[in-house]
Tab-separated table of C-alpha atoms in Angstrom:
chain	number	residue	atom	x	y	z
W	600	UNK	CA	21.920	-90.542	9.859
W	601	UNK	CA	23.750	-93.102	7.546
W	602	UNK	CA	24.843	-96.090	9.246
W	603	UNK	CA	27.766	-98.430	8.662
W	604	UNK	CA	25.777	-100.724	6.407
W	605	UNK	CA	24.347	-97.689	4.342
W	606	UNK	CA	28.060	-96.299	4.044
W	607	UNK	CA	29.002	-99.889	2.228
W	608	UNK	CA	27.671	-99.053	-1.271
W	609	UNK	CA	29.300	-96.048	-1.465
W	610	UNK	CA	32.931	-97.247	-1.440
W	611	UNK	CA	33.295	-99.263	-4.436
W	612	UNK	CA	31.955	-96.437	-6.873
W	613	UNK	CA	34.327	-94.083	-5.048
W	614	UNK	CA	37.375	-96.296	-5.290
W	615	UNK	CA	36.602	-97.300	-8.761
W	616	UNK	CA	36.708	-93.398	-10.016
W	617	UNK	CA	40.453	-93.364	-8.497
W	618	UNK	CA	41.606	-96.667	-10.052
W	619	UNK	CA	39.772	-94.878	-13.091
W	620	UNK	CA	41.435	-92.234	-12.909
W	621	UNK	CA	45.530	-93.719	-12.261
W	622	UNK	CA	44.597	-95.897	-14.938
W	623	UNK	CA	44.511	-92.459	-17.402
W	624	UNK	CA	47.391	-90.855	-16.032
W	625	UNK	CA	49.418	-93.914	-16.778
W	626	UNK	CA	48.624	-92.674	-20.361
W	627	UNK	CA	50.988	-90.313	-21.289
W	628	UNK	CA	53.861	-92.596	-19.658
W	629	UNK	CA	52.872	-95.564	-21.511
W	630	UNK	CA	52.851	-93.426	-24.670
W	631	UNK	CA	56.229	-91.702	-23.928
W	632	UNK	CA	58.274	-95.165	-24.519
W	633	UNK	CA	57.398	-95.427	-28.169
W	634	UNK	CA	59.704	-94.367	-30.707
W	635	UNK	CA	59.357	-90.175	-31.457
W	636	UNK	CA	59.077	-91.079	-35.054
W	637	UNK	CA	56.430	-93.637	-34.565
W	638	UNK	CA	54.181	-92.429	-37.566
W	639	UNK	CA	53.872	-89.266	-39.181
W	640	UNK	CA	51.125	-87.616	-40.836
W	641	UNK	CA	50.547	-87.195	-44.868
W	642	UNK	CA	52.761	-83.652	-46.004
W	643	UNK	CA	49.503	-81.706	-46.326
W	644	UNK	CA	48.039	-82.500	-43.043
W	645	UNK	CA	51.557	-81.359	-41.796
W	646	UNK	CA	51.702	-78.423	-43.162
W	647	UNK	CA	48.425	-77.606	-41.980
W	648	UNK	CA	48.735	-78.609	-38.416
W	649	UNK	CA	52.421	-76.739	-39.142
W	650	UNK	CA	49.949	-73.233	-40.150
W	651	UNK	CA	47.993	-73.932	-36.304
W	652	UNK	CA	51.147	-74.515	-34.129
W	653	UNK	CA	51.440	-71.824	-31.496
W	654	UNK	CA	52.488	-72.954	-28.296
W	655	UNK	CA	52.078	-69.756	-26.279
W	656	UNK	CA	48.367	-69.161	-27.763
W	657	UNK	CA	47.671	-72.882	-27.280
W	658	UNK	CA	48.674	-72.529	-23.341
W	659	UNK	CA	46.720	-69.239	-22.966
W	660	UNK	CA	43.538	-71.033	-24.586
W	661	UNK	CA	44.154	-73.867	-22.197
W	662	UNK	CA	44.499	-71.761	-19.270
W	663	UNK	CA	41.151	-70.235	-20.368
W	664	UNK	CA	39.488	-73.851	-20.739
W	665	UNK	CA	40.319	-75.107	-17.120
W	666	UNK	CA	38.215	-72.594	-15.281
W	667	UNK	CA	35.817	-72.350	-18.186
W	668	UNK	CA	35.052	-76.029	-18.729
W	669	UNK	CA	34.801	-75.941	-14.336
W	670	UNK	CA	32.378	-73.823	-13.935
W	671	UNK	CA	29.881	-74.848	-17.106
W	672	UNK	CA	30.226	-78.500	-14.880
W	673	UNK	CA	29.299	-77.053	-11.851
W	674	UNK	CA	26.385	-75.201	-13.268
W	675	UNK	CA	25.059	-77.936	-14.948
W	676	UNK	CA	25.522	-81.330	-12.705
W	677	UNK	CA	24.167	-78.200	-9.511
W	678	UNK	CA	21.019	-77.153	-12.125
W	679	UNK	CA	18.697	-79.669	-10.594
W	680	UNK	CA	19.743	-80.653	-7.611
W	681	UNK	CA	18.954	-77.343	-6.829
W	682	UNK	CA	15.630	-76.922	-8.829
W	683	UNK	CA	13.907	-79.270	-5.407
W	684	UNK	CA	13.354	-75.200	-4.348
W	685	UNK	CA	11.466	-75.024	-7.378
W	686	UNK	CA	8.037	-76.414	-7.297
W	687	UNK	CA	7.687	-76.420	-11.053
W	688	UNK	CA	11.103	-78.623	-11.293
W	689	UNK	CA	10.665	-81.262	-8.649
W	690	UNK	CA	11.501	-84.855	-9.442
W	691	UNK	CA	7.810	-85.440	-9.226
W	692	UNK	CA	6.440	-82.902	-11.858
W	693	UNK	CA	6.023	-83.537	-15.770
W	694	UNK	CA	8.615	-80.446	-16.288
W	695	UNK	CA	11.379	-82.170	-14.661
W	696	UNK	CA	11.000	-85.441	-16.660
W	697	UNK	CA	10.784	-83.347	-20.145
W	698	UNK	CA	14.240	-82.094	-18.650
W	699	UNK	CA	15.611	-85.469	-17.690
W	700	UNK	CA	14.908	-86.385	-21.385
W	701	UNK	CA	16.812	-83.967	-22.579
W	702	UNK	CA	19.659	-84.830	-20.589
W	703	UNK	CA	19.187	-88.293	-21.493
W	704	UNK	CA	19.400	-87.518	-25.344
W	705	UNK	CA	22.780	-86.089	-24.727
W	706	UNK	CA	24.217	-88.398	-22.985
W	707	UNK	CA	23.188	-90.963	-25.846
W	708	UNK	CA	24.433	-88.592	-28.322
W	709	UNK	CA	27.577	-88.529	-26.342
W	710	UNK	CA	28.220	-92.361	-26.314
W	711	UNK	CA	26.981	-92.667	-29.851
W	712	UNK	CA	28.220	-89.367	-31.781
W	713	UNK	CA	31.441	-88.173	-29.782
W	714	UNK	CA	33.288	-91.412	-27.863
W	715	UNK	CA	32.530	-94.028	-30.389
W	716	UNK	CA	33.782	-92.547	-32.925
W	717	UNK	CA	36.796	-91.493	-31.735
W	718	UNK	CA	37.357	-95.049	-30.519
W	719	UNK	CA	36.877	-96.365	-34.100
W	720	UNK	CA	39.579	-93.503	-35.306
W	721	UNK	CA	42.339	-94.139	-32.392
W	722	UNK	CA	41.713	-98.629	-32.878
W	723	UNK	CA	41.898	-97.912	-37.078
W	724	UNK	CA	44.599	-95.235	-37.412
W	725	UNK	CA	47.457	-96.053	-39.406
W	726	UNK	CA	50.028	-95.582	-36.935
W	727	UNK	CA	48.733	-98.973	-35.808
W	728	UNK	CA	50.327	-102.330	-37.102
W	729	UNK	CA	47.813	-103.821	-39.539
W	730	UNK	CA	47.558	-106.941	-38.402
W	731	UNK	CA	45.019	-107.423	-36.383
W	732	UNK	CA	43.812	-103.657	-35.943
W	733	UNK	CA	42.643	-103.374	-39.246
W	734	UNK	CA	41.621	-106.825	-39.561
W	735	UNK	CA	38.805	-106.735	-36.813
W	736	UNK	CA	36.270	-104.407	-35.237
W	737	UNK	CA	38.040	-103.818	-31.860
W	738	UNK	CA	36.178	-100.722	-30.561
W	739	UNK	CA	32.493	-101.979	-31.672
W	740	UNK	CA	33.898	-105.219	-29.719
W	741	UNK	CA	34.724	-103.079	-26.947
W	742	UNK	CA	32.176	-101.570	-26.865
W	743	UNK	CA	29.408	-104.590	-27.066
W	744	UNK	CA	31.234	-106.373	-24.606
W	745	UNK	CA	31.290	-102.942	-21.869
W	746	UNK	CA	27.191	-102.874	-22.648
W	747	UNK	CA	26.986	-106.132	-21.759
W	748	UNK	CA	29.221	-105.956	-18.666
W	749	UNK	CA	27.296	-103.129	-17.420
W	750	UNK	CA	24.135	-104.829	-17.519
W	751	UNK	CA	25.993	-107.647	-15.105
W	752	UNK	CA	27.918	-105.096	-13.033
W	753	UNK	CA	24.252	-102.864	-12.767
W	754	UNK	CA	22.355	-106.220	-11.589
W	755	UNK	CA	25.201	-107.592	-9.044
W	756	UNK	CA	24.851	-103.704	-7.624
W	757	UNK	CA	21.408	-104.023	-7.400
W	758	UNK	CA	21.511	-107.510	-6.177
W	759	UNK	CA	24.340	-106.246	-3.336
W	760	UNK	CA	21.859	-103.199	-2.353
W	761	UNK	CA	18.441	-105.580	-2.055
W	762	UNK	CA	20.460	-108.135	-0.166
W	763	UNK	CA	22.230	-105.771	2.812
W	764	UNK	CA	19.305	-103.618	3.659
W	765	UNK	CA	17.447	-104.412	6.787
W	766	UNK	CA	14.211	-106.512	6.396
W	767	UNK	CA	11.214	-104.178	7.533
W	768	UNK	CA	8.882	-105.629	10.075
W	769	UNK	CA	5.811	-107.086	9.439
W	770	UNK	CA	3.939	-105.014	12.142
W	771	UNK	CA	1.544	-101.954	10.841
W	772	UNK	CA	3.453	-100.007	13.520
W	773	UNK	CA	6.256	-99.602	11.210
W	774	UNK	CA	4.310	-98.631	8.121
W	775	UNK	CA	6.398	-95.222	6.634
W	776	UNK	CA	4.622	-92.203	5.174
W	777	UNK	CA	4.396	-92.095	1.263
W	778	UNK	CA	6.692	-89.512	1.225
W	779	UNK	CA	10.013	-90.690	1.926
W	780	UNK	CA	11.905	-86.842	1.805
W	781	UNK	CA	10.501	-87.030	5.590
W	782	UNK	CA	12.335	-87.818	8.944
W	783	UNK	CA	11.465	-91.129	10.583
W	784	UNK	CA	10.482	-88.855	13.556
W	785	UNK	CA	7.449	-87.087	11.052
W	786	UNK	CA	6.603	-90.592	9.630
W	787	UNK	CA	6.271	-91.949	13.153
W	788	UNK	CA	3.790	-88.851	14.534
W	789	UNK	CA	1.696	-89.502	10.951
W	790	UNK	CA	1.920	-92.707	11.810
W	791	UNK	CA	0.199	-91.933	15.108
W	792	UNK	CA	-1.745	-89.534	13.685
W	793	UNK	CA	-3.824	-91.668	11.439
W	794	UNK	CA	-4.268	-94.168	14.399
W	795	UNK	CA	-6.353	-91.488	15.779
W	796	UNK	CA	-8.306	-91.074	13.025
W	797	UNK	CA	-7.106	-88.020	11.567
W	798	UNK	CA	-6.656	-89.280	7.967
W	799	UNK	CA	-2.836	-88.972	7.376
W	800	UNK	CA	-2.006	-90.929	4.224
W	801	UNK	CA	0.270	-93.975	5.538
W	802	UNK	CA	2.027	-95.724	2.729
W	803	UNK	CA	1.583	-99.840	2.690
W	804	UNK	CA	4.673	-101.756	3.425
W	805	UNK	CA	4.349	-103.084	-0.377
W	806	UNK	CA	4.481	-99.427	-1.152
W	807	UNK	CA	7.438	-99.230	1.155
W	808	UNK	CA	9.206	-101.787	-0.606
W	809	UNK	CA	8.914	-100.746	-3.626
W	810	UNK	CA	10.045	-97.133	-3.225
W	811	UNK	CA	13.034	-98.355	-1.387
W	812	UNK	CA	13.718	-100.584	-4.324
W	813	UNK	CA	13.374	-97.521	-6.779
W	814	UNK	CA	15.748	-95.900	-4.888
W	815	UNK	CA	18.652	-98.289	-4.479
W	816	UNK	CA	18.212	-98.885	-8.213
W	817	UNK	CA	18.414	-94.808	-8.851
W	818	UNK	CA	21.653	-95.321	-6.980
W	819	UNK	CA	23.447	-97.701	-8.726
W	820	UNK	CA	22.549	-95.906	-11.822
W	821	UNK	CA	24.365	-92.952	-10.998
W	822	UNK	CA	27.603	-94.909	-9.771
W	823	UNK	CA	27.771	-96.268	-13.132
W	824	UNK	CA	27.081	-93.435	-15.100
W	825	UNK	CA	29.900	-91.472	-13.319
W	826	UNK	CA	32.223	-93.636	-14.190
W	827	UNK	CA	31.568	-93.553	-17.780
W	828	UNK	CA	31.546	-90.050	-18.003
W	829	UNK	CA	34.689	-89.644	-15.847
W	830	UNK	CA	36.402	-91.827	-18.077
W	831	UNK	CA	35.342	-89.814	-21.151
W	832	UNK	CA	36.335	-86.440	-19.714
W	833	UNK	CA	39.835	-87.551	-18.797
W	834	UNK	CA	40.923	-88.966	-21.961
W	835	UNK	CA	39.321	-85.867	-23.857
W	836	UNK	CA	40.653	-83.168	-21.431
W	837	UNK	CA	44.245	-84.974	-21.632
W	838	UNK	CA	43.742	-85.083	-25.465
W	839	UNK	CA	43.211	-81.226	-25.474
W	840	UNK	CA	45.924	-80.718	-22.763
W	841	UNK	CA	48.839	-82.246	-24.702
W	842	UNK	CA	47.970	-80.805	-27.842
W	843	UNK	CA	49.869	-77.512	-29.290
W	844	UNK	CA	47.280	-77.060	-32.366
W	845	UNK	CA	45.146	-73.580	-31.844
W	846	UNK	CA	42.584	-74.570	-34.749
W	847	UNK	CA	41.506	-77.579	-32.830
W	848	UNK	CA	41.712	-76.242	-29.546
W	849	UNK	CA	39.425	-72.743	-29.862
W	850	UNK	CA	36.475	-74.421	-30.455
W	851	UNK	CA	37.064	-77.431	-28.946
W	852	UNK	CA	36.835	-75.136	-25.518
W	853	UNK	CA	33.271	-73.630	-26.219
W	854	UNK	CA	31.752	-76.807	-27.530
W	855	UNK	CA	33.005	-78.551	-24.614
W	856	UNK	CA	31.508	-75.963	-22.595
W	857	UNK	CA	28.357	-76.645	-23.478
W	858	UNK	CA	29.099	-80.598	-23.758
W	859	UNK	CA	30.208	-80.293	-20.145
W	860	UNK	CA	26.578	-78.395	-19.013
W	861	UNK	CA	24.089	-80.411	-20.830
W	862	UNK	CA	25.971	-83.923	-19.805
W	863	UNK	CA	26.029	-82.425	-16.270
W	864	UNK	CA	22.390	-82.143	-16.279
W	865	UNK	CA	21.617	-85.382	-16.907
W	866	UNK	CA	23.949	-86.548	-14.240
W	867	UNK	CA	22.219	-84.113	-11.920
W	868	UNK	CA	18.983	-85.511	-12.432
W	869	UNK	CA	20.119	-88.673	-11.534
W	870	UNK	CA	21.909	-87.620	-8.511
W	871	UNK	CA	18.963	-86.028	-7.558
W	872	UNK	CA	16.651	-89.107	-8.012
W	873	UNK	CA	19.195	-90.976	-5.920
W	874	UNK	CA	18.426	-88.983	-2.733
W	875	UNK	CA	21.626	-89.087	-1.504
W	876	UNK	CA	23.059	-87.260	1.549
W	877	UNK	CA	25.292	-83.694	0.772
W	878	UNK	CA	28.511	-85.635	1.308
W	879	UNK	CA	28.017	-87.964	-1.513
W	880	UNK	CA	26.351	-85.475	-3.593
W	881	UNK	CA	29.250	-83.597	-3.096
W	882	UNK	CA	32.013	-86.775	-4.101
W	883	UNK	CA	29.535	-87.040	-6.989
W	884	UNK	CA	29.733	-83.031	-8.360
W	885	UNK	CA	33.314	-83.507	-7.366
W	886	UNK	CA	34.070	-85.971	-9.735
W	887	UNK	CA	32.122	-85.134	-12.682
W	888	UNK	CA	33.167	-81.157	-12.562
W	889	UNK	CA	36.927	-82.323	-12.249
W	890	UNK	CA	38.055	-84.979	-14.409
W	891	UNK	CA	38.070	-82.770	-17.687
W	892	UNK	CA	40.206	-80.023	-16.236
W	893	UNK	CA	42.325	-82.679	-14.633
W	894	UNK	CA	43.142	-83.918	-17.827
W	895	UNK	CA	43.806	-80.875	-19.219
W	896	UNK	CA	46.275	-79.867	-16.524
W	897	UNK	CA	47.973	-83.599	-17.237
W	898	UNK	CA	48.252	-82.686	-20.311
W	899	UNK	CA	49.834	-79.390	-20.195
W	900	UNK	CA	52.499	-81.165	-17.693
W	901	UNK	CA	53.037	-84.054	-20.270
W	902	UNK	CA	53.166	-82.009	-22.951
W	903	UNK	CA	57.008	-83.144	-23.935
W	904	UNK	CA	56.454	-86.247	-23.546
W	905	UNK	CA	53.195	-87.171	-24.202
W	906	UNK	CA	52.237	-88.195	-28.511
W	907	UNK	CA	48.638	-88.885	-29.156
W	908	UNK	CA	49.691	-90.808	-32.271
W	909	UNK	CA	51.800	-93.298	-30.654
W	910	UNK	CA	50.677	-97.248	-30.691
W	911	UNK	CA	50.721	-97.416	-27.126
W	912	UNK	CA	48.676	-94.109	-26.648
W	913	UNK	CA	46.155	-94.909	-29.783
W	914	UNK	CA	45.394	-98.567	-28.330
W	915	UNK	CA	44.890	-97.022	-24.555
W	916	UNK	CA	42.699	-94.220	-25.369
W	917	UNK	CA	40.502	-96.302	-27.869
W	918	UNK	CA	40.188	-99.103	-25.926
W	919	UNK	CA	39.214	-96.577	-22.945
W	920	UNK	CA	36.712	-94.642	-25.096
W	921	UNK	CA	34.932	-97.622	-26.509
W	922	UNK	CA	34.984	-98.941	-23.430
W	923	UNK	CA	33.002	-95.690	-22.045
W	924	UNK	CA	30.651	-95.551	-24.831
W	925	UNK	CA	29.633	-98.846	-24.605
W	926	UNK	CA	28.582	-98.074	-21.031
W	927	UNK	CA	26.932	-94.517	-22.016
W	928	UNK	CA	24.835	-95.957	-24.617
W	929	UNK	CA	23.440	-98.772	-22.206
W	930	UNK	CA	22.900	-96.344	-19.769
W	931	UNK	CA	21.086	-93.490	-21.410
W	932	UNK	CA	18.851	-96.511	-23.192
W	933	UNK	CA	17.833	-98.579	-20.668
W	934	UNK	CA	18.026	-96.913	-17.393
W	935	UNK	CA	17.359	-93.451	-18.623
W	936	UNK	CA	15.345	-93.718	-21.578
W	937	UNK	CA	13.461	-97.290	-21.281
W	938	UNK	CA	12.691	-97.129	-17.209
W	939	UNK	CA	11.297	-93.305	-17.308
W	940	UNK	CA	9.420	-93.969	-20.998
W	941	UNK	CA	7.996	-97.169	-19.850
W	942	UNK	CA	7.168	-95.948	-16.216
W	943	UNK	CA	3.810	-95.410	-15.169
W	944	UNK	CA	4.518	-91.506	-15.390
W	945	UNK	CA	4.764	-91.141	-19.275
W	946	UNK	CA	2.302	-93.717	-20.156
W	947	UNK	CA	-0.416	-92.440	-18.189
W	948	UNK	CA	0.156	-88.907	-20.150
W	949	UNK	CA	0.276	-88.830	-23.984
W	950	UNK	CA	1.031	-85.294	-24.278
W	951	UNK	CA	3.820	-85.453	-21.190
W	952	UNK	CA	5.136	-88.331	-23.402
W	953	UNK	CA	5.374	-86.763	-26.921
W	954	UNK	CA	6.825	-83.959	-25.569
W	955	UNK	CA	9.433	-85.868	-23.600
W	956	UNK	CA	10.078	-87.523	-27.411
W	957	UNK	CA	10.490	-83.742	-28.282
W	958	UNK	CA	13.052	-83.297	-25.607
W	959	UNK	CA	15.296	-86.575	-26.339
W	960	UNK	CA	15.755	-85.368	-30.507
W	961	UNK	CA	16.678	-82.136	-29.492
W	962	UNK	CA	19.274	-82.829	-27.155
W	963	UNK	CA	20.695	-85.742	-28.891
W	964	UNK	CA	20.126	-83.397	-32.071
W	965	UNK	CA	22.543	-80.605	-30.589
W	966	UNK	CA	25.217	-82.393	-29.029
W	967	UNK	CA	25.458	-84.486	-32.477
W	968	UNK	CA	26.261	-81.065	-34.410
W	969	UNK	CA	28.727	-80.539	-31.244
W	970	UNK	CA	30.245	-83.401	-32.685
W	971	UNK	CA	31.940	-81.322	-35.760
W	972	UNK	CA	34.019	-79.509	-33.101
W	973	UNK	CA	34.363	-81.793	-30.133
């Protein structure tokens, strides 16, 4: 049972998704105080956005997306946290890190091939003034500067977690059982056990140590991934709610879909890695499964007032998504990529490791041709 001290970490990740996501909402008013005629489009692109206005079937396809785009987030961030019940797909077996590379190459592609961009777009559109927006990279500054701010906020985490947990003792009576999905009760009768002589494997205190450190640092990795990819789905899923234009919409809904499932399977992974209790796995799938539909239902109620291509919204959103792409790419290269590729797990296997290579280009490969549609 978690105790006060244990409960500690997990406020600040949970307040920092609800400051993320007032922050967003704030959007739309922000946006709604600049001029209506703030900058228009070029007379083709008008008349073509003119040929896709439907209002009616853009609410019915957004009606569609909410439980659609739901559900593909549920089934994907639930995928492996309930694949434990599959012996083939435990955290432990070469299968599951082929999988976890996977997931890992699409949230890289993510970061690299669907937010970044967009950032560059919304902090260079010509809606802005052009002094200084054109005049200096603002979203790969952004973006550089959220990398390296994620690094700091992922070591002061860390730092937090190694400094509040209780010191074990010294004493061989307190030495836990390698595996750590056990009750202290079962680790204490092994314990006992292999007093006796019965040859129970008893972890070291060193090997103790550094599972528990593992752990904590599985942890933090998963509070600051959420909040990347919360921040991502709420400016995209307000981006699709406000907007009235069916030929960006339709297939904006199925590749989000599947941008929603894959993304959710990395996450999962994580969260399962974390060994967390069902209450915070629950915040977690919450969260992630949420945001995007959230922001689509913002959307639809801000339609009126709400213009993507106003200076106030452009600067917001771009600063937001280089922000969170800055963060993704950090985090799918060093904590995902760099820790599991350099852990004792792949180099001890060749074969597990070129096919976990395999498993990175293909999913970064498919969510970057996601990227002509979403």
């Amino acid at each position: 049972m978690a105790t006060p001290r244990t409960l500690v970490p997990i406020l600040p990740p949970v307040a920092a998704l609800l400051l993320l996501l007032v922050a967003a909402s704030s959007i739309p008013i922000l946006a709604a105080a600049q001029p209506a005629d703030a900058c228009g489009g070029a007379p083709d692109q008008a008349a073509a956005d003119g040929a896709c206005h439907d209002v009616p079937r853009a609410l019915r396809l957004k009606l569609i997306a909410i439980p659609t785009i739901l559900v593909s987030s549920v089934v994907g961030v639930c995928l492996p946290l309930l694949s434990r019940s599959v012996p083939a797909l435990r955290p432990d077996g070469g299968l599951f890190a082929v999988v976890k590379a996977f997931a890992s190459g699409v949230i890289l592609a993510t970061g690299y091939m669907h937010v970044l961009p967009d950032a560059f777009n919304n902090l260079t559109s010509p809606c802005l003034p052009r002094k200084p927006w054109s005049e200096f990279p603002f979203a790969a500054f952004v973006a550089m500067l959220a990398a390296v701010s994620t690094l700091m906020a992922d070591s002061l985490m860390l730092t937090y977690y190694n400094r509040s947990k209780p010191r074990p003792s010294s004493g061989g009576d307190v030495a836990a059982v390698a595996d750590h999905g056990e009750s202290p009760d079962q680790g204490h009768r092994h314990g006992h056990g292999h007093g006796h002589g019965h040859g129970m494997a008893v972890a070291k205190p060193d090997d103790v140590e550094a599972t528990q450190v593992q752990l904590r640092r599985n942890r933090v990795v998963v509070q600051v991934l959420e909040i990347g990819i919360v921040v991502h789905s709420v400016v995209i899923g307000l981006g699709m709610g406000a907007s009235q234009n069916v030929c960006t919409i339709r297939p904006l809904v199925a590749a989000m879909c599947f941008h929603q499932m894959f993304e959710g399977m990395g996450l999962g992974g994580c969260i399962l890695q974390a060994e967390y209790g069902r209450r915070m796995r629950s915040v977690l799938v919450f969260f992630f499964s949420t945001t995007t539909p959230f922001g689509i239902a913002l959307g639809l109620a801000l339609t009126r007032v709400y213009r993507d291509n106003s200076p106030t919204a452009l600067i917001v959103v771009g600063l937001l998504n280089a922000a969170s792409a800055g963060l993704l790419h950090y985090m799918a290269l060093v904590e995902l990529l760099a820790a599991d590729f350099m852990g004792p797990k792949l180099q001890g296997n060749v074969r597990l490791q070129l096919a976990a290579f395999l498993a990175v280009l293909l999913g970064a490969g498919g969510m970057s041709v996601m990227a002509k549609w979403a």
